[in-house]
XYZ file of C-alpha atoms in Angstrom:
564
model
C 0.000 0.000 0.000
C 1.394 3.229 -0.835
C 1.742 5.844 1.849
C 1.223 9.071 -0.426
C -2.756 8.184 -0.578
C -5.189 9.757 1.757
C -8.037 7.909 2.796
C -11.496 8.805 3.262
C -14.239 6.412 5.113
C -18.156 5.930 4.370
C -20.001 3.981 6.545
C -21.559 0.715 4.481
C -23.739 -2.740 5.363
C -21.826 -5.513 7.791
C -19.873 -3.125 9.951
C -17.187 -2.509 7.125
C -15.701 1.015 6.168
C -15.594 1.589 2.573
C -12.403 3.627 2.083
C -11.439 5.480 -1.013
C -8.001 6.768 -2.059
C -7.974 10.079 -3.582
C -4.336 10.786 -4.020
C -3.490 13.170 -1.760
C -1.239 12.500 0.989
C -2.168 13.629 4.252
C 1.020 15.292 5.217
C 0.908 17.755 2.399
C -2.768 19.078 3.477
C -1.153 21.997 4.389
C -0.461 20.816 8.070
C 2.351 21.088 10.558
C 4.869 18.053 10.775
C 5.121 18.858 14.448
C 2.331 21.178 14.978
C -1.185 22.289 14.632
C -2.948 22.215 11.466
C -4.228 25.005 9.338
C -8.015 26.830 9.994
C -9.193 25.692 6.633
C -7.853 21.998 7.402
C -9.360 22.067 11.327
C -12.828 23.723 9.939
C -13.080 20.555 7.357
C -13.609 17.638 10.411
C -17.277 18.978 11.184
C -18.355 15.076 11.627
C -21.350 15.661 13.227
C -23.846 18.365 15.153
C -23.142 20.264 18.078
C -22.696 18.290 21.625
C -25.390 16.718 23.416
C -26.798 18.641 26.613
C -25.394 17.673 30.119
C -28.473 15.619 31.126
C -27.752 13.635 27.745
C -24.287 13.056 28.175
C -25.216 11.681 31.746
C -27.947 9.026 30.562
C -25.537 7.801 27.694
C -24.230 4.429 28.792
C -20.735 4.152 28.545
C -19.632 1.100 26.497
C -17.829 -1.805 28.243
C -18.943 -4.956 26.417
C -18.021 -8.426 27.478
C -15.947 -10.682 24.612
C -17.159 -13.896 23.569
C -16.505 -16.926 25.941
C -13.756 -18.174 23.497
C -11.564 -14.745 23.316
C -11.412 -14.882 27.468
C -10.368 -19.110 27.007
C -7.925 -17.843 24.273
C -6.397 -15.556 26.417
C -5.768 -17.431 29.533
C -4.337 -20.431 27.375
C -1.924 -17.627 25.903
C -0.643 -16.316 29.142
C -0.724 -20.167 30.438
C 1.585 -21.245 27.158
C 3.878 -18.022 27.676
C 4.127 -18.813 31.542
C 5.269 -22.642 30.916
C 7.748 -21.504 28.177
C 8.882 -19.380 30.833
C 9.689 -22.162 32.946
C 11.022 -24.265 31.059
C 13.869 -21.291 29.464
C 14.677 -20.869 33.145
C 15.575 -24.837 32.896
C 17.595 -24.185 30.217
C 19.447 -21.613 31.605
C 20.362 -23.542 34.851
C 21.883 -26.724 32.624
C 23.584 -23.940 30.249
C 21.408 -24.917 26.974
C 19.960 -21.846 26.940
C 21.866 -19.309 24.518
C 20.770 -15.904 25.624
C 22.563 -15.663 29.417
C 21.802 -12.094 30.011
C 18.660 -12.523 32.033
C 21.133 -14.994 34.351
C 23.103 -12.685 37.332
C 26.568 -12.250 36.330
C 29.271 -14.074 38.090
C 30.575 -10.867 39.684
C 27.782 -10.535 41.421
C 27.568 -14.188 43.126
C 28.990 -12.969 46.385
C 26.080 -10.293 46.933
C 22.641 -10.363 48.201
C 19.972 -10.309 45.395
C 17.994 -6.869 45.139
C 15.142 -9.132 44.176
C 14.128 -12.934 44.568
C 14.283 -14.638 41.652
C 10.547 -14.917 40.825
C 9.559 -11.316 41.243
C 11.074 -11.087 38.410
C 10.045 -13.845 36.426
C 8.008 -11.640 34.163
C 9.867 -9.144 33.244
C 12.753 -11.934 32.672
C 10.817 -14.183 30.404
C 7.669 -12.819 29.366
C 8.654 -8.424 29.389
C 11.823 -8.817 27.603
C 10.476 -10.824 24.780
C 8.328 -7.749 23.869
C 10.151 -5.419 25.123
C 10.352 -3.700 21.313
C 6.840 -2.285 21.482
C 7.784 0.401 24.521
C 10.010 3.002 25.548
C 10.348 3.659 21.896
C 12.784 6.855 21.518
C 11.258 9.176 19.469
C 13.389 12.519 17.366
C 10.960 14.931 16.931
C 8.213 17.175 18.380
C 5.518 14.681 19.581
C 2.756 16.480 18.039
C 0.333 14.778 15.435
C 3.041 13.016 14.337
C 6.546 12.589 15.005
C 9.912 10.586 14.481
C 10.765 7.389 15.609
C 14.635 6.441 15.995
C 15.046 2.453 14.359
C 16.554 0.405 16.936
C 17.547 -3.319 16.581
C 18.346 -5.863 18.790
C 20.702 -8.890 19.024
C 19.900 -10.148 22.292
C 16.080 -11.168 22.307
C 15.142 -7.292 23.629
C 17.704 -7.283 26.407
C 19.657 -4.218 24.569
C 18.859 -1.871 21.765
C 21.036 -0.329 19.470
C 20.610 2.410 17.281
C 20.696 2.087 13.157
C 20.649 5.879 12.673
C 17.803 5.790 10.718
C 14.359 7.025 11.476
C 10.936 6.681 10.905
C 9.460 10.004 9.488
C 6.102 11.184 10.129
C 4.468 8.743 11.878
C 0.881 9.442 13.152
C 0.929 9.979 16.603
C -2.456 8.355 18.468
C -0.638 7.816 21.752
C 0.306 10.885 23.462
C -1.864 13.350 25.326
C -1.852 16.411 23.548
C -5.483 16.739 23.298
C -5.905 20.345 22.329
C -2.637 20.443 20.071
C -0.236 22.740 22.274
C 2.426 20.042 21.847
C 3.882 22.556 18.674
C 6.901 24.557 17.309
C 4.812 27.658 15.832
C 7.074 30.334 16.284
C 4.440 32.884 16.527
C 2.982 30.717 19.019
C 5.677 30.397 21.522
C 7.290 33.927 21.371
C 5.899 34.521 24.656
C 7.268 31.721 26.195
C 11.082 32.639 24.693
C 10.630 35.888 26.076
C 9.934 34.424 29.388
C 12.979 32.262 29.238
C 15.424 35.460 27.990
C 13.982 37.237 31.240
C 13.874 34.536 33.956
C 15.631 31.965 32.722
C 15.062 28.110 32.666
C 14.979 27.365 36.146
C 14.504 28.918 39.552
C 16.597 26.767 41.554
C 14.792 27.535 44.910
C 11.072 26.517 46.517
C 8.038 28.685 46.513
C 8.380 29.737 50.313
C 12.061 30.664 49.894
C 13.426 32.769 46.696
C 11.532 30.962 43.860
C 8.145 32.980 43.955
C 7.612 34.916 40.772
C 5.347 37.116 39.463
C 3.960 34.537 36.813
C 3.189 32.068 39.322
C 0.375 33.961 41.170
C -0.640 35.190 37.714
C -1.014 31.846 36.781
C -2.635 30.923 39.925
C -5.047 33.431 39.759
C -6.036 32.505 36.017
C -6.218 29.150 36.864
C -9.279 30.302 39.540
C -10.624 32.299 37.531
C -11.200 29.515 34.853
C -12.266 26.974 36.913
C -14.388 29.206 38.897
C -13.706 28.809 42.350
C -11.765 31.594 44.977
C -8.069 30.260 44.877
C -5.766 27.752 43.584
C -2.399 26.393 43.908
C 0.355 25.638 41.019
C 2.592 22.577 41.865
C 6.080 21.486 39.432
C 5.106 17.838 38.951
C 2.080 16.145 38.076
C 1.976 12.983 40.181
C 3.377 14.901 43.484
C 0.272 17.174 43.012
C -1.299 14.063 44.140
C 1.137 11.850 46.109
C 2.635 14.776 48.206
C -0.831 16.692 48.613
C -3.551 14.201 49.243
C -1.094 13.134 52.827
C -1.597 16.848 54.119
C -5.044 16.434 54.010
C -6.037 13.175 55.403
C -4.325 11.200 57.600
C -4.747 8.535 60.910
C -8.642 8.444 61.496
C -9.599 9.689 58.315
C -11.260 7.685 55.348
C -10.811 7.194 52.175
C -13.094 5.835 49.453
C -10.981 5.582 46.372
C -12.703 4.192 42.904
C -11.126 0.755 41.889
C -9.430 2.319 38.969
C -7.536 5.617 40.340
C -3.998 6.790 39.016
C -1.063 5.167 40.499
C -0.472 8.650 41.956
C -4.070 9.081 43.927
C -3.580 5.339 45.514
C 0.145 6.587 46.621
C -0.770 9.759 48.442
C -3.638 7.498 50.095
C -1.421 4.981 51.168
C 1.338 7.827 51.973
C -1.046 9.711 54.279
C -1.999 7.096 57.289
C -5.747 7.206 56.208
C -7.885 3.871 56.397
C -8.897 3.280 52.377
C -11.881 1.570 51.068
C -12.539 0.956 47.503
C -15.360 0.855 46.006
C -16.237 -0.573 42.671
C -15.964 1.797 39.367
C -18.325 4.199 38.899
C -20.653 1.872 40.706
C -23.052 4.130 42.943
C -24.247 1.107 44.840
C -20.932 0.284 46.129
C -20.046 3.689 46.942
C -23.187 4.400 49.440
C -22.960 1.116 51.101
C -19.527 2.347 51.941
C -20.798 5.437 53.216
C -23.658 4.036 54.708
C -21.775 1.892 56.369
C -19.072 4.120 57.574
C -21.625 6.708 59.162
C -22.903 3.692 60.787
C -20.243 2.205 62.401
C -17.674 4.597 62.287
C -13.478 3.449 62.792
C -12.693 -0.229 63.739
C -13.148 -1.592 67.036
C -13.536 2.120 68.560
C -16.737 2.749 66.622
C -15.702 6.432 66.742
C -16.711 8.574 64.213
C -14.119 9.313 61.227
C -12.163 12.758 61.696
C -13.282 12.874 58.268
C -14.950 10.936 54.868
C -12.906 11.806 51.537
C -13.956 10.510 47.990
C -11.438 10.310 45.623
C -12.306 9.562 41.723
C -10.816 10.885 38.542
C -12.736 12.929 35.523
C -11.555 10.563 32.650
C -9.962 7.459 33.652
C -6.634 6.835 31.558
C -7.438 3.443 30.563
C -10.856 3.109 30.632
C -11.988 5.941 28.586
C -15.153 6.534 31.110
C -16.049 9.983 32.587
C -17.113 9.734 36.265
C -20.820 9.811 37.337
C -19.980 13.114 38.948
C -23.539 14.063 39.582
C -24.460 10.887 41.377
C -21.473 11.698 43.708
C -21.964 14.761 44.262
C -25.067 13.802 45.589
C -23.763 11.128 47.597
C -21.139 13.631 49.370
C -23.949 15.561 50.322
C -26.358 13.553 51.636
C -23.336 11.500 53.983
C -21.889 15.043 54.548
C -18.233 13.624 52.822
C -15.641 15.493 50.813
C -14.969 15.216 47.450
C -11.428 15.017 45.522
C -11.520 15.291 41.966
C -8.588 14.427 39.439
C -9.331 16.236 36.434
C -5.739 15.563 34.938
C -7.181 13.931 31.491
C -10.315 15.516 31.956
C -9.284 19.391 32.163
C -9.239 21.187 29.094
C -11.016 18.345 27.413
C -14.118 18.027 27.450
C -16.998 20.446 28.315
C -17.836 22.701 25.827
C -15.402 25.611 26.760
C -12.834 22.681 27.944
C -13.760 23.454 31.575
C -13.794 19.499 32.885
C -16.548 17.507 33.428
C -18.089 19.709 36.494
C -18.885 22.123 33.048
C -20.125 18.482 31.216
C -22.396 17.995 33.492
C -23.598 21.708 34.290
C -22.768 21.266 38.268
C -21.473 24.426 40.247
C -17.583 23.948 40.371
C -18.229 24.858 44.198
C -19.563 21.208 44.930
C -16.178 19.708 44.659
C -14.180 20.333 47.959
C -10.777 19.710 45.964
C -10.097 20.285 42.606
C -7.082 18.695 40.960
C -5.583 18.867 37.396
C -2.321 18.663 35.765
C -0.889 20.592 32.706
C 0.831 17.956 31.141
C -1.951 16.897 28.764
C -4.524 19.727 27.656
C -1.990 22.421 28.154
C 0.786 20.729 26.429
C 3.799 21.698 29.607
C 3.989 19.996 33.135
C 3.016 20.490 36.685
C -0.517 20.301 38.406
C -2.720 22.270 40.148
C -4.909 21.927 43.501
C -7.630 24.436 43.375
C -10.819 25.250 45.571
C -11.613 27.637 48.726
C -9.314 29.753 49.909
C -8.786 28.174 53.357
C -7.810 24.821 51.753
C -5.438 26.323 49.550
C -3.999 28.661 52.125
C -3.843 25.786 54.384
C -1.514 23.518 51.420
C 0.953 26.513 51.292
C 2.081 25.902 54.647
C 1.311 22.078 54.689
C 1.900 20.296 51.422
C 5.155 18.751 50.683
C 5.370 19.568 47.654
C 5.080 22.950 48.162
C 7.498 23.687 50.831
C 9.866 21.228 49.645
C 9.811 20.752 46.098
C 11.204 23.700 43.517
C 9.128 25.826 42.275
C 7.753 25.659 38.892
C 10.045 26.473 35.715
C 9.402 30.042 34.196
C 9.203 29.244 30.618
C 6.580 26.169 31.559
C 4.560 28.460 33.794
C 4.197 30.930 30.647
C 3.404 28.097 28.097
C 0.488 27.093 30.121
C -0.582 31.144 30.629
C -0.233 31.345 27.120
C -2.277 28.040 26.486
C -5.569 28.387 29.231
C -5.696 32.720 27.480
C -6.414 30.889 24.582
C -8.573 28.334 25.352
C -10.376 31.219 27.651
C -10.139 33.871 24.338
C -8.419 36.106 26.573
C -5.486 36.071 23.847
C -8.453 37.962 21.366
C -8.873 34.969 19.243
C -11.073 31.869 18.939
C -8.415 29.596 18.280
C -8.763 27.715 21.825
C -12.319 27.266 21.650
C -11.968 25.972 18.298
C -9.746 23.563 19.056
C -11.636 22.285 22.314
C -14.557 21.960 19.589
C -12.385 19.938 17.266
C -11.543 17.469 19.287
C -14.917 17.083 20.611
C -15.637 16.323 16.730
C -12.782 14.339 16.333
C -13.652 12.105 19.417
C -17.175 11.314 18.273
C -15.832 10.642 14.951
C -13.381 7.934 15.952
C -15.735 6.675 18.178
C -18.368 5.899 15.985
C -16.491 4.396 13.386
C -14.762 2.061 15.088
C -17.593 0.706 16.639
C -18.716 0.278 13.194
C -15.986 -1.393 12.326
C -16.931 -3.997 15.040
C -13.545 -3.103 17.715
C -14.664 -3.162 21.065
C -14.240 -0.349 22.845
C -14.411 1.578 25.984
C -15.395 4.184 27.639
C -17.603 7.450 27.171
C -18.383 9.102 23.562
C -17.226 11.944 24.859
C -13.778 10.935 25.692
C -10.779 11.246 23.661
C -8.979 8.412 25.340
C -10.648 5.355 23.309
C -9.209 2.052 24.125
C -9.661 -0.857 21.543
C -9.433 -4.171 23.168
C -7.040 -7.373 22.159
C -7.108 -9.299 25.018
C -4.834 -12.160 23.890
C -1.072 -11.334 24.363
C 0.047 -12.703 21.196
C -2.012 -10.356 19.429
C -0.980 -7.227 21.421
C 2.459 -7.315 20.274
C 1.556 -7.776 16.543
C -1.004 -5.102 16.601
C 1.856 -2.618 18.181
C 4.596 -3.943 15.761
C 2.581 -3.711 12.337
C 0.571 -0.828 13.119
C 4.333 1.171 13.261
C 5.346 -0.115 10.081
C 2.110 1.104 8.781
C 3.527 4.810 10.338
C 1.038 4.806 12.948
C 2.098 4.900 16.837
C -0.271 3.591 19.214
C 0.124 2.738 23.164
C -0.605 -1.154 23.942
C -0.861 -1.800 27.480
C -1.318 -5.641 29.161
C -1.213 -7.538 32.048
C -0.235 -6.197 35.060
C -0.976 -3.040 34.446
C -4.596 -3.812 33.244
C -6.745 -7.320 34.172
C -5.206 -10.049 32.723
C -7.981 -10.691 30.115
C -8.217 -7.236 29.218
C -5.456 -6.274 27.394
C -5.396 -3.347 24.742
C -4.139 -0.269 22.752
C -5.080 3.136 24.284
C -5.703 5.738 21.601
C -5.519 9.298 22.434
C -7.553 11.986 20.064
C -6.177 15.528 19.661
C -7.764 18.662 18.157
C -4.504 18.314 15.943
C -5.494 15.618 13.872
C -6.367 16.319 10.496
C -9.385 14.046 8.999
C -7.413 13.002 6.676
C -4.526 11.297 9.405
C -7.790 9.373 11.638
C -9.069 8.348 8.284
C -5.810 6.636 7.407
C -5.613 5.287 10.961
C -8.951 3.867 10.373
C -8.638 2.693 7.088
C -5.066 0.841 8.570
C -7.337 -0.396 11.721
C -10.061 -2.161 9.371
C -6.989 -3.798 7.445
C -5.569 -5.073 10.327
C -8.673 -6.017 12.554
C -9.166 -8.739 10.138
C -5.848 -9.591 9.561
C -5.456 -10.535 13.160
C -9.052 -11.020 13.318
C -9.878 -8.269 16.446
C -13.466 -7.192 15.654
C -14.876 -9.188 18.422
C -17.854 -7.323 18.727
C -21.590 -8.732 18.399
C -23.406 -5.144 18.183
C -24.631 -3.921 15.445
C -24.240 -0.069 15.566
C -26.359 1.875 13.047
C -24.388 4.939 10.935
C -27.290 7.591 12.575
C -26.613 9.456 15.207
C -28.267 7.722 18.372
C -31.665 9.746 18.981
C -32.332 11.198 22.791
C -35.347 12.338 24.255
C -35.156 15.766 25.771
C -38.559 15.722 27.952
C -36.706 13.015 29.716
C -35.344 14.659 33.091
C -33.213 13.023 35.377
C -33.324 13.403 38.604
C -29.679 13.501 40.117
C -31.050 12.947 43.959
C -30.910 10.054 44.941
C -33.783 8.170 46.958
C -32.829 7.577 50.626
């Protein structure tokens, strides 16, 4: 297949795409290599009509359908046959058959203590390593729409990599999270931020509390207020501390926590890091979470039957590898009527979704003063780094002295604080054009887009139609590795992600949309996804979705309250 042919889709009978070539190569449609793409390219994706209202989006089920029997068989016999294989290389290597003796520990090292016993790392010796390939790929360029991939080889099974010196040019990027496109090299675009860097350099070299408070960090953390709508908020260096290091100051011995099943790595640390008792409750399960309250109004702390000091819910906007939006509503609800608080990651929700990119307390239509603690990150939407804790001014008054992170931790680079001024004045039109709003719109259009047509296609896929993260499931290991390895010699880079890190029958590839896709780039993803789906036969699905947009009724009002 040549790669100088761009590909557009039409829905037709039996879940197939029809895709036509018309010659034109997507990377000359006048777009960016690293970059955003042109107003007359980003006004061309209008895929369907304007966003749903906030009671729709709520009563839309989000998609998690079950495989068939023999997929979930399949899968366990893979991991089974891997496992065994495993074993018996590990029998080779003890009788010296085995030709590859780097996973072994070297004879200089005989005399010591292992680090780790043997079988913790039994995975990563025998079953990691062999795919190894498909991650930590180091990439040349700008990782914007798409990027460069350094070739690497390998003459060890995956144990080392050396580089050819080639590359792989222009890849389509469908794995990062640069939802809104501020990942970019426009000149015009980042003269602020060089400016910044001529007059305060790269780095402070100092916390907030001692000589690294500048000017543009309580502009920035008044802007950041002022978008989210609350009275004060706090700028932190590093995404995950915002979490880990802030979520200790706040709860500790005889508090609870009620943490979804699914949280970041970084909301389960600062739990564990803070003393508090945690419960988990099932995701985005509503049952689970008030018999959990229920019961710990009821019965209070352990043995003592004292009341908790306090009742924290922790969930996340958009969950990373899920795709689903949180049933904020229903939780708000449930904080109020067991008088709890309420934490709320917004780090792949901010900037988003919503139709001014606001988060999903905008989604829904709730008042952004219903969520006791507002989190978010700048390392997706905003295209820099760092996170943010944001809600009444006592709490945030009371972090500056408290949190970790912020006594302890420098303080936020100057030319990163401006990117991410220069990034929420656009998406807020503050910068006098529309060209945030228009891109918070084209990736709501690009989302649905994707969506739809690969459920069309007959992938099955997760999460909520209104998020960009859109994970296509593969289940069986053996076809995780081929998917990643022939979807980049097709030029497209996509995330696969398996066992541990997801349930063991629920392996998959994690796309991410951005407003800086061109149609022309998802069509030639999706034209490369149908092609391959049957190859390796990964349509498992047994809907039947229909091309029309699904129909709602609007007299239908939900009521949010819930019964007692």
């Amino acid at each position: 297949m040549t790669q100088d042919m761009a590909r557009t889709t039409a829905p037709v009978p039996n879940g197939k795409l029809n895709i036509q070539l018309n010659g034109n190569n997507f990377k000359n449609a006048n777009c960016k290599k690293n970059g955003y793409h042109n107003k007359a390219q980003k006004n061309s994706t209008a895929h369907s009509a304007g966003p749903p209202s906030s009671r729709q989006r709520f009563q839309r089920p989000e998609s998690f359908e079950n495989p068939p029997m023999y997929v979930a068989v399949m899968t366990y016999l893979g991991f089974g046959i891997v496992t065994l294989f495993g074993y018996f290389r590990d029998f080779l290597r003890a009788v010296g058959l085995e030709k590859c003796h780097i996973a072994r520990e070297r004879e200089e090292q005989k005399d010591f203590v292992p680090l780790y016993q043997d079988f913790e790392n039994f995975y990563t010796r025998n079953l990691y390593m062999r795919v190894r390939d498909n991650w930590n790929r180091p990439i040349c360029s700008l990782p914007g729409p798409v990027f460069d991939v350094m070739e690497r080889v390998s003459p060890d099974y995956n144990w080392t990599f050396s580089l050819t010196g080639k590359t792989i040019d222009d890849v389509i990027n469908m794995g990062s999270y640069n939802y809104l496109g501020f990942a970019e090299n426009d000149g015009d675009f980042l003269k602020t931020v060089a400016d910044r860097t001529q007059q305060y350099g790269l780095g402070v070299c100092s916390t907030r509390q001692e000589m690294g408070n500048l000017a543009i960090h309580e502009e920035l953390e008044q802007l950041v207020a002022t978008f989210l709508g609350v009275e004060s908020s706090m700028i932190f260096g590093m995404g995950f501390a915002t979490n880990s290091m802030n979520i200790p100051a706040l709860v500790g011995k005889g508090c609870l926590i009620l943490s979804d099943e699914l949280n970041h790595t970084s909301l389960i640390l600062g739990a564990r890091l803070s003393g508090a008792t945690i419960w988990v409750f099932k995701h985005n399960n509503m049952q689970s979470l008030e018999r959990l309250l229920r019961e710990a109004v009821c019965s209070g702390q352990p043995r003592t039957h004292r009341p908790w000091r306090k009742v924290l819910i922790m969930v996340e906007g958009i969950y990373s590898m899920e795709g689903s939006v949180v049933r904020l509503p229903d939780i708000v609800a449930l904080k109020k009527k067991y008088k709890a608080y309420l934490y709320l990651d917004e780090a792949h929700s901010i900037g988003a979704v919503g139709p001014t990119g606001r988060g999903v307390t905008e989604l829904f239509g709730l008042d952004p003063s219903d969520i006791d603690v507002m989190m978010g990150t700048f390392t997706k939407s905003f295209g820099a780094a760092g996170g943010y804790i944001a809600g009444k001014k006592e709490l945030v008054d009371y972090l500056r002295s408290h949190s970790h992170s912020a006594v302890y931790a420098s303080a936020m680079s100057p030319p990163v604080t401006e990117q991410i001024l220069r990034a929420m004045k656009c998406i807020m039109g503050l910068d006098g054009t529309t060209v945030g709003q228009a891109r918070v719109h084209q990736l709501a259009e690009n989302t649905r887009y994707f969506r739809s047509r690969l459920q069309e296609m007959g992938f099955i896929i997760y999460g909520n139609d209104d998020s960009p993260v859109v994970p296509i499931l593969l289940y069986m290991p053996g076809k995780v590795v081929a998917f990643s390895r022939a979807m980049l010699k097709r030029k497209i880079g996509v995330v696969v992600v398996g066992f541990p890190a997801t349930p063991i029958t629920e392996a998959r590839a994690r796309f991410c949309l951005s407003a800086a896709h061109t149609k022309a780039m998802l069509d030639q993803v999706l034209f490369d996804l149908n092609e391959l789906g049957d190859d390796l036969c990964l349509k498992f699905s047994r809907r039947k979705y229909s091309p029309r947009p699904q129909q709602h009724n609007n007299n239908d009002d939900t009521d949010f309250e819930l019964d007692s």
